[in-house]
Structure formats: C-alpha cells, structure tokens
XYZ file of C-alpha atoms in Angstrom:
258
model
C 23.129 4.071 3.137
C 19.893 5.884 4.001
C 18.174 2.565 4.818
C 21.056 1.389 7.021
C 21.110 4.744 8.813
C 17.383 4.600 9.511
C 17.613 1.056 10.809
C 20.547 2.030 13.035
C 18.572 4.964 14.456
C 15.601 2.729 15.220
C 17.861 0.098 16.820
C 19.444 2.796 18.999
C 15.979 4.018 19.997
C 15.104 0.495 21.118
C 18.392 0.154 23.008
C 17.951 3.548 24.658
C 14.443 2.686 25.857
C 13.508 -1.005 25.564
C 10.028 -0.148 26.844
C 9.193 2.159 23.909
C 6.605 0.343 21.804
C 6.708 2.776 18.883
C 10.461 2.240 18.486
C 9.900 -1.486 17.984
C 7.087 -0.755 15.516
C 9.321 1.628 13.561
C 12.122 -0.940 13.461
C 9.634 -3.564 12.241
C 8.606 -1.292 9.386
C 12.207 -0.692 8.311
C 13.206 -4.360 8.232
C 9.972 -5.269 6.474
C 9.979 -2.605 3.764
C 13.672 -2.488 3.006
C 14.926 -5.976 3.882
C 11.736 -8.007 3.371
C 12.533 -9.702 6.683
C 9.027 -10.807 7.606
C 9.951 -13.029 10.537
C 12.105 -10.346 12.131
C 9.412 -7.732 11.525
C 6.804 -9.845 13.284
C 9.077 -10.275 16.297
C 9.440 -6.499 16.574
C 5.699 -5.964 16.165
C 5.022 -8.587 18.836
C 7.407 -6.769 21.181
C 5.593 -3.492 20.497
C 2.190 -5.043 21.170
C 3.398 -6.689 24.387
C 4.797 -3.400 25.684
C 1.767 -1.328 24.793
C -1.207 -3.557 23.968
C -3.602 -0.654 23.696
C -1.514 1.733 21.583
C -3.492 2.620 18.449
C -0.500 3.353 16.220
C 1.040 -0.046 16.973
C -2.199 -1.862 16.140
C -2.653 0.065 12.899
C 0.942 -0.570 11.822
C 0.782 -4.290 12.597
C -2.547 -4.696 10.819
C -1.934 -2.546 7.765
C 1.788 -3.024 7.173
C 2.333 -6.643 8.202
C -0.874 -8.695 8.295
C -2.626 -7.174 5.270
C 0.205 -7.664 2.752
C 0.351 -11.324 3.797
C -3.340 -11.702 3.014
C -4.244 -12.257 6.678
C -7.153 -9.914 6.201
C -9.448 -10.892 9.075
C -6.570 -10.499 11.528
C -5.628 -7.186 9.911
C -9.180 -5.926 10.239
C -9.265 -6.859 13.918
C -6.054 -4.902 14.585
C -7.318 -1.868 12.676
C -10.629 -1.987 14.537
C -8.666 -1.914 17.816
C -7.090 1.344 16.682
C -10.451 2.742 15.534
C -12.021 2.044 18.918
C -9.475 4.432 20.421
C -9.719 7.083 17.709
C -12.886 6.764 15.582
C -12.292 10.188 14.040
C -8.915 9.336 12.530
C -9.175 9.531 8.723
C -6.079 7.330 8.481
C -7.523 4.560 10.627
C -10.856 4.727 8.799
C -9.028 4.581 5.464
C -6.874 1.619 6.504
C -10.076 -0.223 7.385
C -11.469 0.616 3.957
C -8.313 -0.591 2.196
C -8.573 -3.925 4.012
C -12.200 -4.275 2.910
C -11.067 -3.446 -0.634
C -8.536 -6.278 -0.411
C -11.409 -8.556 0.644
C -13.292 -7.315 -2.454
C -16.105 -6.046 -0.277
C -16.306 -3.024 -2.507
C -19.446 -1.319 -1.236
C -18.393 -1.697 2.408
C -14.991 -0.302 1.459
C -16.610 2.637 -0.323
C -18.658 3.468 2.771
C -15.545 3.443 4.957
C -13.626 5.631 2.485
C -16.573 8.047 2.455
C -16.543 8.223 6.249
C -12.831 9.078 6.128
C -13.563 11.822 3.604
C -16.357 13.166 5.804
C -13.672 13.676 8.453
C -11.109 15.119 6.003
C -12.355 15.809 2.437
C -8.767 16.325 1.241
C -7.348 13.037 2.563
C -5.453 11.686 -0.426
C -5.307 8.039 0.590
C -9.104 7.948 0.953
C -9.647 9.705 -2.380
C -7.322 7.203 -4.078
C -9.030 4.266 -2.405
C -12.550 5.349 -3.309
C -11.381 5.926 -6.887
C -10.061 2.374 -7.090
C -13.237 0.916 -5.576
C -15.398 2.637 -8.170
C -13.004 1.515 -10.886
C -13.242 -2.131 -9.850
C -17.018 -1.743 -9.729
C -16.792 -0.531 -13.362
C -18.208 2.842 -12.344
C -15.617 4.548 -14.503
C -17.226 7.978 -14.853
C -17.404 8.371 -11.078
C -13.877 6.998 -10.702
C -12.499 9.470 -13.229
C -14.205 12.378 -11.454
C -12.659 11.289 -8.135
C -9.210 10.870 -9.707
C -9.384 14.375 -11.147
C -10.580 15.719 -7.792
C -7.480 14.257 -6.131
C -5.255 15.831 -8.783
C -6.910 19.224 -8.366
C -6.364 19.142 -4.609
C -2.888 17.618 -4.476
C -1.363 18.452 -7.852
C 0.077 16.065 -10.405
C 1.991 13.921 -7.938
C 2.883 10.325 -8.688
C 0.288 8.815 -6.352
C -2.868 10.386 -7.816
C -1.401 10.066 -11.314
C -0.941 6.338 -10.787
C -4.580 5.904 -9.814
C -5.643 7.981 -12.826
C -3.586 5.702 -15.077
C -5.250 2.600 -13.595
C -8.709 4.121 -14.130
C -7.986 4.892 -17.773
C -6.447 1.460 -18.385
C -9.293 -0.550 -16.851
C -11.862 1.685 -18.566
C -10.308 0.712 -21.914
C -8.704 4.075 -22.650
C -5.172 2.800 -23.299
C -4.082 6.030 -24.983
C -4.744 8.156 -21.903
C -3.219 5.507 -19.654
C -0.018 5.639 -21.715
C -0.025 9.415 -21.556
C -0.098 9.148 -17.756
C 2.756 6.632 -17.874
C 4.754 9.076 -19.966
C 4.157 11.835 -17.441
C 5.142 9.579 -14.544
C 8.376 8.594 -16.248
C 9.470 12.102 -17.251
C 13.075 12.767 -16.166
C 13.352 15.152 -13.246
C 9.732 14.613 -12.258
C 8.000 16.359 -9.407
C 8.501 13.575 -6.866
C 9.742 10.016 -6.544
C 7.989 7.517 -8.791
C 8.047 4.027 -7.362
C 8.435 1.300 -9.957
C 5.620 -0.699 -8.388
C 3.181 2.049 -9.344
C 4.270 1.904 -12.969
C 3.901 -1.887 -12.829
C 0.328 -1.481 -11.574
C -0.660 0.576 -14.620
C 0.912 -1.949 -16.982
C -1.015 -4.709 -15.205
C -4.233 -2.758 -15.751
C -3.287 -2.417 -19.425
C -2.874 -6.189 -19.637
C 0.836 -5.913 -20.508
C 2.222 -8.554 -18.151
C 5.734 -8.743 -19.591
C 6.340 -5.049 -19.037
C 4.606 -5.207 -15.664
C 6.969 -7.950 -14.502
C 9.954 -5.888 -15.681
C 8.797 -2.985 -13.545
C 8.065 -5.304 -10.627
C 11.702 -6.433 -10.810
C 12.755 -2.767 -10.690
C 10.495 -2.292 -7.677
C 12.376 -5.058 -5.889
C 15.683 -3.352 -6.696
C 14.313 -0.021 -5.424
C 12.953 -1.633 -2.265
C 9.670 -0.032 -3.243
C 7.116 -0.875 -0.503
C 4.382 -1.097 -3.170
C 5.715 -4.496 -4.229
C 4.828 -5.951 -0.821
C 1.133 -5.770 -1.727
C 1.366 -8.289 -4.603
C 0.199 -11.177 -2.456
C -3.155 -9.666 -1.460
C -4.138 -6.517 -3.375
C -6.757 -6.851 -6.152
C -4.565 -4.558 -8.255
C -2.090 -7.426 -8.641
C -4.660 -10.176 -9.306
C -3.511 -10.608 -12.907
C 0.014 -11.488 -11.701
C -1.091 -14.565 -9.802
C -2.077 -16.677 -12.795
C 1.328 -16.142 -14.420
C 4.077 -18.739 -14.000
C 6.520 -15.960 -13.071
C 4.485 -14.957 -10.028
C 5.837 -17.665 -7.696
C 9.440 -16.572 -8.282
C 8.510 -12.927 -7.719
C 6.696 -13.778 -4.501
C 9.733 -15.714 -3.252
C 11.839 -12.589 -3.721
C 9.326 -10.510 -1.794
C 8.951 -13.020 1.047
C 12.565 -13.619 1.997
C 12.147 -13.905 5.741
C 13.150 -17.575 5.878
C 16.460 -16.845 4.149
C 17.687 -14.598 6.922
C-alpha cells in the first residue's frame, strides 16, 4: 500500500507539472526500486534529463540508481561527474563517485574519493561505510575494523554500519564475530529496519551461499533496493559463479516482462 501510494503521489506530481524534472526522477526511482521496471525507469529518467539537462540531482540519480546497478559504470561515472561539476563540495556526490570506482575495483582511487567526502563531512555515514569496504577488499582489515567502529560510535548500532562490520569480520576470517553481528541484526524489535539484502551480504562474505541465496530471495519479497546491486557490486561477486545466479538476476531485471 505504501509503495502504491508513493507511486501515485509521484504520478500526480508529474501530471500537475509535466515540466518538473525532479518529479520524473522520483517516479523513476519508485518504479525501479519497488517494481524492478527498468525500461519504465529509464524513460522517466530520460524525461527528467530532457527537461533539466543541467540539474545535478537528476544526473546523480540516473548515474547512481540506474546506470551503476546495471554495470554501466563508465556512463554512471560521467553522470556523477556532471553533478560534481555543479557542486564539488557535496559529500553525497563525492561519495557516489567513490562507490562507482569501488564497483570498478579501482580501490585506491575510490579510497581517495571517500576521503575527500569525509574531509567535507567527517560524519558522513555512506563515505565511512564505503571506505571501510575498500580497506576490507584491500585486505587492510585492521584499518577497516577501526573505520567500522568509528561509524558505529558516531551513528550508533544501526543496521547499515552493523552490516559493514559483519562483512569486515567475515572477510577477515573472524566468523564468530560476524555471526554475533548477524544475531544482533536479526534481533526481534530491532532499532531500525534490517533489509534482507544486507544479511545476504554478510552470508556471502562468510562463504555460505545457500543461506545467502535464501536471504536474497527474502530481499526480493521485501523489495529491498540492496538486491538491485547484485549485477555490479563486488560484494556480490561470489553469487555470479553459482548456477542459481541467472535465475535471481532474471527476477531482479523484470523490465521486459512489463
């Protein structure tokens, strides 16, 4: 009901002012995240870009939310750079650039961009998470653990920093601590919403593919946006060699069925 209501509001915003680029971008995000309607989402993004070709928020949304999950990373980077040209001091834009570099596995370039975001805002959670993951994938586990704990100290034991902590522990070979984090994430009546895709990511890092696929299926049921990253994010690399991956990807990329 909530999803339908949000889509209806965005559709009404478009109808009320067909020249409002951000309304088309918002509608694109809704149909992409909650309906996995990629073709429809691109049409809305294209409308937004045509109406306001220089609007930073439209470029960042198109690059980060549509192009990057599809693995169209060079195109995504170009869109994000368009946004950065207009607002080079945005920690969000700088972080989205870093995430795209992380997807390209250009880890040191990504780390530099995350650091620049943190120079602008030392508390910016998305940048702290991203730098933690970069150091983890570089096997710099001590530094990664320090960054993960820094994020938890600043933002509390929310699901997002806890997820990254679990991935650090798992990839560092500390399965016991990773499972402790999983237990905390899955506590009934937790502090905030825990997306199933985040739990799946920790199980992937633990090397437990069967359980990871079970949680990925739950993520699809939840319409958890995290599951959209399976095609391009290094976190989901281990999925792609499994025979079940193709079926999962088909469920994520349903645009041709609509």
